[in-house]
Tab-separated table of C-alpha atoms in Angstrom:
chain	number	residue	atom	x	y	z
A	21	MET	CA	-4.088	-11.953	-26.860
A	22	LYS	CA	-4.393	-14.488	-24.060
A	23	SER	CA	-0.878	-15.791	-24.635
A	24	ILE	CA	0.537	-12.274	-24.667
A	25	PHE	CA	-1.184	-11.483	-21.374
A	26	LEU	CA	0.093	-14.694	-19.786
A	27	ASN	CA	3.611	-13.926	-20.988
A	28	LYS	CA	3.567	-10.961	-18.624
A	29	PHE	CA	4.059	-13.521	-15.854
A	30	ASN	CA	7.395	-14.682	-17.297
A	31	PHE	CA	10.317	-13.046	-15.526
A	32	ASP	CA	13.985	-13.156	-16.379
A	33	SER	CA	15.521	-15.126	-13.530
A	34	SER	CA	18.965	-13.868	-14.501
A	35	ARG	CA	18.192	-10.243	-13.733
A	36	SER	CA	20.168	-8.554	-10.990
A	37	GLU	CA	19.540	-8.873	-7.289
A	38	PHE	CA	18.619	-5.182	-7.394
A	39	ARG	CA	15.196	-6.192	-8.659
A	40	SER	CA	14.808	-9.552	-6.958
A	41	ILE	CA	11.685	-11.460	-7.919
A	42	TYR	CA	10.985	-12.370	-4.304
A	43	VAL	CA	10.503	-8.686	-3.440
A	44	ASP	CA	7.813	-8.405	-6.110
A	45	ILE	CA	6.209	-11.556	-4.689
A	46	VAL	CA	6.087	-9.919	-1.247
A	47	LYS	CA	4.400	-6.871	-2.763
A	48	GLY	CA	1.995	-9.179	-4.578
A	49	VAL	CA	1.019	-10.939	-1.353
A	50	ALA	CA	0.553	-7.568	0.373
A	51	ILE	CA	-1.635	-6.076	-2.369
A	52	ILE	CA	-3.834	-9.187	-2.483
A	53	SER	CA	-4.247	-8.819	1.280
A	54	VAL	CA	-5.286	-5.185	0.760
A	55	VAL	CA	-7.939	-6.186	-1.789
A	56	LEU	CA	-9.175	-9.063	0.380
A	57	LEU	CA	-9.623	-6.865	3.439
A	58	HIS	CA	-11.412	-4.162	1.467
A	59	THR	CA	-14.372	-6.517	1.316
A	60	ASN	CA	-16.806	-6.373	4.217
A	61	PHE	CA	-16.608	-10.123	4.795
A	62	GLN	CA	-16.601	-10.916	8.511
A	63	PHE	CA	-13.784	-13.372	9.064
A	64	PRO	CA	-14.242	-15.593	12.120
A	65	SER	CA	-11.942	-14.139	14.718
A	66	SER	CA	-11.086	-14.494	18.392
A	67	HIS	CA	-8.182	-13.743	20.711
A	68	TYR	CA	-6.912	-17.256	20.024
A	69	MET	CA	-7.257	-16.980	16.240
A	70	PRO	CA	-7.246	-13.295	15.163
A	71	LEU	CA	-7.804	-14.148	11.506
A	72	SER	CA	-8.395	-10.663	10.112
A	73	SER	CA	-5.184	-9.402	11.750
A	74	LEU	CA	-3.197	-12.374	10.466
A	75	LEU	CA	-4.605	-11.959	6.954
A	76	GLY	CA	-3.377	-8.393	6.770
A	77	TRP	CA	-4.829	-5.803	9.130
A	78	MET	CA	-1.771	-6.185	11.339
A	79	TRP	CA	0.845	-5.894	8.612
A	80	HIS	CA	0.026	-5.274	4.941
A	81	VAL	CA	0.592	-1.491	4.799
A	82	ALA	CA	3.586	-1.625	7.161
A	83	VAL	CA	5.223	-4.252	4.935
A	84	PHE	CA	4.732	-1.992	1.899
A	85	PHE	CA	6.572	0.791	3.726
A	86	LEU	CA	9.404	-1.576	4.693
A	87	ILE	CA	9.734	-2.630	1.046
A	88	GLY	CA	9.774	1.066	0.146
A	89	GLY	CA	13.181	1.324	1.802
A	90	PHE	CA	14.725	-1.710	0.116
A	91	PHE	CA	16.060	-0.047	-3.018
A	92	ILE	CA	17.056	3.365	-1.705
A	93	ASN	CA	20.532	4.439	-2.753
A	94	GLU	CA	22.314	6.404	-0.016
A	95	SER	CA	24.272	8.577	-2.453
A	96	LYS	CA	21.014	9.643	-4.127
A	97	LEU	CA	19.127	9.912	-0.839
A	98	ILE	CA	21.399	12.683	0.475
A	99	GLN	CA	20.734	14.765	-2.652
A	100	PRO	CA	17.122	15.731	-1.887
A	101	PHE	CA	16.582	17.904	-4.958
A	102	PHE	CA	17.317	15.074	-7.383
A	103	PHE	CA	15.874	12.354	-5.137
A	104	ILE	CA	12.532	14.120	-4.679
A	105	LYS	CA	12.461	15.126	-8.340
A	106	GLY	CA	12.715	11.436	-9.248
A	107	LYS	CA	9.850	10.560	-6.908
A	108	LEU	CA	7.744	13.343	-8.421
A	109	GLY	CA	7.933	11.478	-11.714
A	110	SER	CA	7.553	7.936	-10.417
A	111	LEU	CA	4.930	8.481	-7.687
A	112	TYR	CA	3.350	11.933	-7.568
A	113	LYS	CA	2.784	12.435	-11.299
A	114	LEU	CA	1.480	8.893	-11.688
A	115	LEU	CA	-0.915	9.482	-8.796
A	116	LEU	CA	-2.251	12.640	-10.453
A	117	TYR	CA	-2.976	10.678	-13.647
A	118	PHE	CA	-5.613	8.825	-11.632
A	119	TYR	CA	-6.770	11.516	-9.219
A	120	ILE	CA	-7.453	14.338	-11.685
A	121	PRO	CA	-9.879	12.342	-13.914
A	122	VAL	CA	-11.624	10.889	-10.855
A	123	VAL	CA	-12.139	14.348	-9.318
A	124	LEU	CA	-13.502	15.631	-12.633
A	125	LEU	CA	-15.875	12.647	-12.778
A	126	HIS	CA	-17.138	13.130	-9.212
A	127	ASN	CA	-20.639	14.320	-10.174
A	128	PHE	CA	-20.888	11.604	-12.822
A	129	PHE	CA	-20.143	8.935	-10.205
A	130	ILE	CA	-23.032	10.239	-8.102
A	131	ARG	CA	-25.380	10.146	-11.096
A	132	ILE	CA	-24.569	6.518	-11.905
A	133	GLY	CA	-24.858	5.459	-8.266
A	134	TRP	CA	-21.194	4.840	-7.418
A	135	TYR	CA	-21.537	7.430	-4.650
A	136	ASP	CA	-24.579	8.561	-2.703
A	137	SER	CA	-25.313	11.141	-0.028
A	138	LEU	CA	-26.192	8.608	2.690
A	139	THR	CA	-23.098	6.400	2.711
A	140	ASP	CA	-20.302	7.223	5.144
A	141	TYR	CA	-17.040	7.195	3.177
A	142	GLY	CA	-14.561	7.290	6.044
A	143	GLY	CA	-16.254	10.229	7.748
A	144	LYS	CA	-17.081	11.966	4.475
A	145	TYR	CA	-20.440	12.179	2.683
A	146	MET	CA	-20.795	12.779	-1.037
A	147	GLY	CA	-22.780	15.527	-2.726
A	148	PHE	CA	-22.756	17.272	-6.089
A	149	TRP	CA	-19.999	19.845	-6.581
A	150	ASP	CA	-20.261	23.186	-8.316
A	151	LEU	CA	-17.347	24.646	-10.286
A	152	LYS	CA	-15.835	26.338	-7.227
A	153	GLN	CA	-15.855	23.102	-5.231
A	154	MET	CA	-14.413	21.198	-8.186
A	155	ILE	CA	-11.481	23.614	-8.442
A	156	SER	CA	-10.975	23.438	-4.670
A	157	MET	CA	-10.847	19.646	-4.765
A	158	LEU	CA	-8.383	19.709	-7.657
A	159	LEU	CA	-6.128	22.032	-5.660
A	160	GLN	CA	-6.383	19.706	-2.660
A	161	THR	CA	-5.360	16.832	-4.911
A	162	PHE	CA	-2.192	18.688	-5.926
A	163	CYS	CA	-1.524	19.506	-2.245
A	164	PHE	CA	-1.583	15.871	-1.039
A	165	ALA	CA	-5.120	16.152	0.350
A	166	GLY	CA	-7.123	14.276	-2.278
A	167	ARG	CA	-9.864	12.118	-0.761
A	168	GLU	CA	-11.995	10.674	-3.555
A	169	PRO	CA	-13.538	7.440	-2.169
A	170	ILE	CA	-12.988	5.388	-5.329
A	171	LEU	CA	-9.247	6.061	-4.882
A	172	GLY	CA	-9.376	5.728	-1.109
A	173	ALA	CA	-6.466	3.297	-0.949
A	174	MET	CA	-4.173	5.817	-2.634
A	175	TRP	CA	-3.606	7.667	0.641
A	176	PHE	CA	-0.694	5.242	0.882
A	177	VAL	CA	1.015	6.744	-2.180
A	178	TYR	CA	0.697	10.287	-0.835
A	179	VAL	CA	2.229	9.210	2.469
A	180	LEU	CA	4.931	7.134	0.761
A	181	PHE	CA	5.993	10.131	-1.333
A	182	LEU	CA	6.026	12.506	1.652
A	183	ALA	CA	7.897	9.975	3.802
A	184	LEU	CA	10.560	9.397	1.144
A	185	ALA	CA	10.953	13.158	0.720
A	186	GLY	CA	11.209	13.648	4.489
A	187	PHE	CA	13.715	10.808	4.830
A	188	SER	CA	15.851	12.390	2.110
A	189	ILE	CA	15.782	15.868	3.658
A	190	ILE	CA	16.609	14.558	7.145
A	191	SER	CA	19.484	12.476	5.757
A	192	PHE	CA	20.813	15.467	3.800
A	193	VAL	CA	20.743	17.804	6.810
A	194	LEU	CA	22.351	15.283	9.158
A	195	LYS	CA	25.014	14.408	6.581
A	196	ARG	CA	25.948	18.066	6.268
A	197	LEU	CA	26.171	18.455	10.050
A	198	ILE	CA	27.919	15.180	10.925
A	199	GLN	CA	31.069	14.020	9.167
A	200	ASN	CA	31.611	10.777	11.067
A	201	ASP	CA	29.660	8.003	9.289
A	202	LYS	CA	28.932	5.975	12.426
A	203	GLN	CA	27.688	9.007	14.332
A	204	TYR	CA	25.620	10.041	11.312
A	205	GLU	CA	23.893	6.652	11.192
A	206	TRP	CA	23.227	6.557	14.923
A	207	ILE	CA	21.835	10.088	15.003
A	208	ARG	CA	19.672	9.401	11.950
A	209	PHE	CA	18.357	6.272	13.693
A	210	ILE	CA	17.535	8.221	16.866
A	211	THR	CA	15.975	11.121	14.925
A	212	LEU	CA	13.597	8.908	12.955
A	213	LEU	CA	12.780	6.818	16.022
A	214	VAL	CA	11.928	9.940	18.038
A	215	LEU	CA	9.707	11.237	15.232
A	216	CYS	CA	7.850	7.924	15.111
A	217	VAL	CA	7.412	7.876	18.895
A	218	VAL	CA	6.095	11.455	18.808
A	219	SER	CA	3.716	10.526	15.984
A	220	CYS	CA	2.413	7.475	17.858
A	221	THR	CA	2.004	9.461	21.078
A	222	LEU	CA	0.133	12.309	19.390
A	223	THR	CA	-2.336	9.967	17.705
A	224	ASN	CA	-2.838	7.202	20.227
A	225	ILE	CA	-2.447	9.025	23.561
A	226	VAL	CA	-3.061	12.733	22.961
A	227	GLY	CA	-5.693	12.071	20.293
A	228	PHE	CA	-4.238	14.645	17.884
A	229	THR	CA	-3.773	13.544	14.286
A	230	ILE	CA	-3.033	15.596	11.179
A	231	PRO	CA	-3.827	13.489	8.089
A	232	ARG	CA	-0.781	12.880	5.873
A	233	PHE	CA	1.493	14.194	8.660
A	234	ASN	CA	1.375	11.866	11.649
A	235	ASN	CA	1.462	8.731	9.524
A	236	THR	CA	4.220	10.212	7.348
A	237	MET	CA	6.510	10.215	10.407
A	238	THR	CA	5.558	6.589	11.073
A	239	ALA	CA	6.191	5.712	7.433
A	240	MET	CA	9.646	7.355	7.510
A	241	TRP	CA	10.638	5.071	10.374
A	242	LEU	CA	9.399	1.941	8.589
A	243	ILE	CA	11.098	2.945	5.337
A	244	TYR	CA	14.328	3.483	7.274
A	245	CYS	CA	13.987	0.035	8.870
A	246	GLY	CA	13.504	-1.525	5.440
A	247	TYR	CA	16.513	0.378	4.128
A	248	MET	CA	18.699	-0.869	6.979
A	249	LEU	CA	17.525	-4.482	6.660
A	250	ARG	CA	18.324	-4.642	2.969
A	251	ASN	CA	21.304	-2.330	2.531
A	252	LYS	CA	23.167	-2.308	5.850
A	253	PHE	CA	22.374	-5.610	7.547
A	254	GLN	CA	21.881	-7.398	4.198
A	255	ILE	CA	19.365	-9.861	5.635
A	256	ALA	CA	19.106	-12.897	3.355
A	257	PHE	CA	15.678	-14.117	4.555
A	258	ASP	CA	16.755	-17.753	4.286
A	259	ASN	CA	17.091	-18.912	7.905
A	260	ILE	CA	14.387	-21.454	8.712
A	261	PHE	CA	14.747	-20.901	12.447
A	262	LEU	CA	14.198	-17.160	12.106
A	263	MET	CA	11.192	-17.944	9.906
A	264	LEU	CA	9.747	-20.178	12.637
A	265	ALA	CA	10.470	-17.522	15.259
A	266	SER	CA	8.670	-15.024	13.014
A	267	ILE	CA	5.541	-17.202	13.049
A	268	ILE	CA	5.533	-17.197	16.850
A	269	ILE	CA	6.033	-13.417	16.991
A	270	ILE	CA	3.322	-12.775	14.389
A	271	TYR	CA	0.752	-14.917	16.171
A	272	HIS	CA	1.597	-13.475	19.585
A	273	LEU	CA	1.368	-9.840	18.478
A	274	ALA	CA	-1.795	-10.442	16.442
A	275	SER	CA	-3.543	-12.130	19.363
A	276	ILE	CA	-2.452	-9.550	21.945
A	277	TYR	CA	-2.516	-6.276	20.012
A	278	GLY	CA	-4.712	-6.996	16.992
A	279	GLU	CA	-5.105	-4.652	14.064
A	280	VAL	CA	-2.947	-1.782	12.827
A	281	HIS	CA	-4.526	1.075	10.835
A	282	LEU	CA	-1.792	3.303	9.455
A	283	ASN	CA	-4.272	5.401	7.475
A	284	GLN	CA	-5.400	6.793	10.842
A	285	ASN	CA	-1.912	6.199	12.311
A	286	TYR	CA	-3.474	3.792	14.810
A	287	TYR	CA	-1.163	1.224	16.416
A	288	SER	CA	-0.305	0.277	19.977
A	289	ASP	CA	3.370	1.311	20.096
A	290	VAL	CA	6.454	1.691	17.927
A	291	ILE	CA	8.183	-1.491	19.120
A	292	THR	CA	5.171	-3.715	18.446
A	293	LEU	CA	4.608	-2.121	15.033
A	294	THR	CA	8.257	-2.515	14.030
A	295	VAL	CA	8.825	-6.034	15.328
A	296	GLY	CA	5.515	-7.270	13.933
A	297	ALA	CA	6.090	-5.781	10.477
A	298	ILE	CA	9.646	-7.141	10.255
A	299	ALA	CA	8.512	-10.590	11.429
A	300	VAL	CA	5.825	-10.726	8.730
A	301	LEU	CA	8.293	-9.438	6.156
A	302	TYR	CA	10.780	-12.166	7.073
A	303	PHE	CA	8.113	-14.878	6.921
A	304	ILE	CA	6.820	-13.810	3.492
A	305	CYS	CA	10.317	-13.227	2.069
A	306	TYR	CA	11.431	-16.682	3.215
A	307	TRP	CA	8.645	-18.398	1.293
A	308	ALA	CA	8.731	-15.932	-1.602
A	309	LYS	CA	12.309	-16.952	-2.354
A	310	ARG	CA	11.104	-20.537	-2.698
A	311	LEU	CA	8.297	-19.560	-5.064
A	312	GLU	CA	10.320	-17.480	-7.510
A	313	GLN	CA	10.320	-20.037	-10.331
A	314	SER	CA	6.810	-21.406	-9.772
A	315	LEU	CA	3.712	-20.286	-11.682
A	316	ILE	CA	2.079	-18.973	-8.512
A	317	GLY	CA	5.286	-17.103	-7.686
A	318	LYS	CA	5.364	-15.501	-11.139
A	319	PHE	CA	1.731	-14.468	-10.841
A	320	LEU	CA	2.291	-12.980	-7.378
A	321	ALA	CA	5.381	-11.167	-8.655
A	322	TYR	CA	3.339	-9.750	-11.542
A	323	CYS	CA	0.722	-8.532	-9.067
A	324	GLY	CA	3.530	-6.986	-7.034
A	325	LYS	CA	4.960	-5.148	-10.030
A	326	GLU	CA	1.477	-3.846	-10.814
A	327	SER	CA	0.525	-3.174	-7.176
A	328	PHE	CA	0.208	0.583	-7.760
A	329	TYR	CA	-2.520	0.002	-10.342
A	330	ILE	CA	-4.282	-2.686	-8.313
A	331	MET	CA	-4.341	-0.264	-5.400
A	332	ALA	CA	-5.793	2.458	-7.624
A	333	LEU	CA	-8.401	0.423	-9.518
A	334	HIS	CA	-9.617	-2.422	-7.307
A	335	PHE	CA	-12.555	-0.406	-5.959
A	336	ALA	CA	-13.663	0.170	-9.563
A	337	GLY	CA	-13.405	-3.591	-10.084
A	338	PHE	CA	-15.696	-4.070	-7.086
A	339	LYS	CA	-18.301	-1.826	-8.746
A	340	LEU	CA	-18.290	-4.036	-11.848
A	341	VAL	CA	-18.966	-7.120	-9.729
A	342	THR	CA	-21.841	-5.337	-7.989
A	343	TYR	CA	-23.358	-4.458	-11.382
A	344	VAL	CA	-23.231	-8.119	-12.421
A	345	LEU	CA	-24.646	-9.387	-9.120
A	346	ASN	CA	-27.543	-6.925	-9.258
A	347	TRP	CA	-28.229	-7.922	-12.877
A	348	CYS	CA	-28.342	-11.560	-11.695
A	349	GLY	CA	-30.854	-10.682	-8.988
A	350	ILE	CA	-28.395	-10.676	-6.064
A	351	ASP	CA	-29.035	-7.273	-4.538
A	352	ARG	CA	-25.951	-5.382	-3.406
A	353	PRO	CA	-25.584	-1.612	-2.786
A	354	LEU	CA	-23.648	-0.074	-5.676
A	355	SER	CA	-22.653	2.941	-3.585
A	356	ALA	CA	-20.783	0.828	-1.012
A	357	LEU	CA	-17.027	1.360	-1.149
A	358	ALA	CA	-15.947	-1.866	0.531
A	359	ALA	CA	-17.112	-4.874	-1.469
A	360	PRO	CA	-20.574	-5.730	-0.047
A	361	VAL	CA	-20.140	-9.486	0.267
A	362	ASP	CA	-22.039	-9.891	3.571
A	363	GLU	CA	-21.569	-13.497	4.726
A	364	SER	CA	-20.980	-15.154	1.350
A	365	GLY	CA	-17.507	-16.630	0.960
A	366	SER	CA	-18.047	-17.364	-2.748
A	367	ILE	CA	-19.125	-13.792	-3.483
A	368	MET	CA	-16.163	-12.526	-1.460
A	369	LEU	CA	-13.860	-14.644	-3.619
A	370	LEU	CA	-15.470	-13.236	-6.783
A	371	TYR	CA	-14.906	-9.664	-5.609
A	372	VAL	CA	-11.271	-10.387	-4.739
A	373	ILE	CA	-10.541	-12.057	-8.090
A	374	VAL	CA	-12.077	-9.209	-10.086
A	375	GLY	CA	-10.517	-6.615	-7.767
A	376	ILE	CA	-7.122	-8.035	-8.720
A	377	MET	CA	-7.680	-9.026	-12.351
A	378	PHE	CA	-9.606	-5.948	-13.518
A	379	PRO	CA	-6.678	-3.550	-12.865
A	380	LEU	CA	-4.244	-5.974	-14.529
A	381	PHE	CA	-6.459	-6.321	-17.599
A	382	PHE	CA	-7.202	-2.584	-17.701
A	383	MET	CA	-3.498	-1.696	-17.690
A	384	TYR	CA	-2.782	-4.382	-20.296
A	385	LEU	CA	-5.405	-2.863	-22.620
A	386	PHE	CA	-4.184	0.671	-21.891
A	387	ARG	CA	-0.583	-0.192	-22.726
A	388	SER	CA	-1.620	-2.126	-25.829
A	389	CYS	CA	-3.655	0.830	-27.106
A	390	LYS	CA	-0.808	3.205	-26.284
A	391	ALA	CA	1.623	1.016	-28.235
A	392	LEU	CA	-0.739	0.921	-31.246
A	393	ILE	CA	-1.107	4.706	-31.212
A	394	LYS	CA	2.674	5.154	-31.164
A	395	LYS	CA	2.959	2.973	-34.274
């Protein structure tokens, strides 16, 4: 069993550029950053060394959105019916496989202590649901408004789906209206940029934010930028001088502007968000290309390929660690959503390892059982 699980890290280096290993490595680095920063460990930080921003708060979600544009096919993009239908199967339906059971288990999670009525879960407090509330929450889940804490990180998938759908519809409409390819691309660029500027202004100046709407406009812009980098500009991510320049840009923006929170659509401005995300993407891609054949590179790529499941299940992995710590006499609140590591670096590391490995092992067992049933 162990050897079979380890073989999951072996990738075919001859596969096409369409599914480059380095892209999976980038996703792996980003998802590990997500898990790391979902602990409540207080990283030493100052204006001169903004560690939490550098470790991910400045970039990890934005980089995921950039990667989301890498493999978009223009001919499919301008056919929104088929494009969105494909995303319904690959994103939306997969999301519901997790959300529906979790909503149905809501009261059970309260009974076993995973939730309580005193903990603030992002502005939401948990209580027992009756049948009417359960049905209401299921309907909200289908309407892109699911907010179960244990799947809190999955807001990203909702927004990714909506942003891809919006990008497709905008591209379709503009393509029908504009026959000249250069004009079409320029007007699409301006349209998505304006939408992102409006989104940023509404949230960060006006103070008006509609969940799953404002950040969808931001995500569309980032997805478009990723699409252009990969498909139009064909950036190779192999220039050492651009990599060094990226380091300078990353440090400067992190020290001046600090964290980005795309869940709340919070960021200073569109230019800083875009330049910072692209700089981090370039830096990680540069080194990812050099790690493709290494063991660490293969592991990171495996994490990247399984990033959806790590995003969905790492909070559950945190709960398992808390059970073990409490059993060992190290008291930690089971109802806490972020891993309650306090000031312990070793406990933080334990939470991160389990937060990554539990989803991988869970999906391995699930697929193995599914394969046995099919036999």
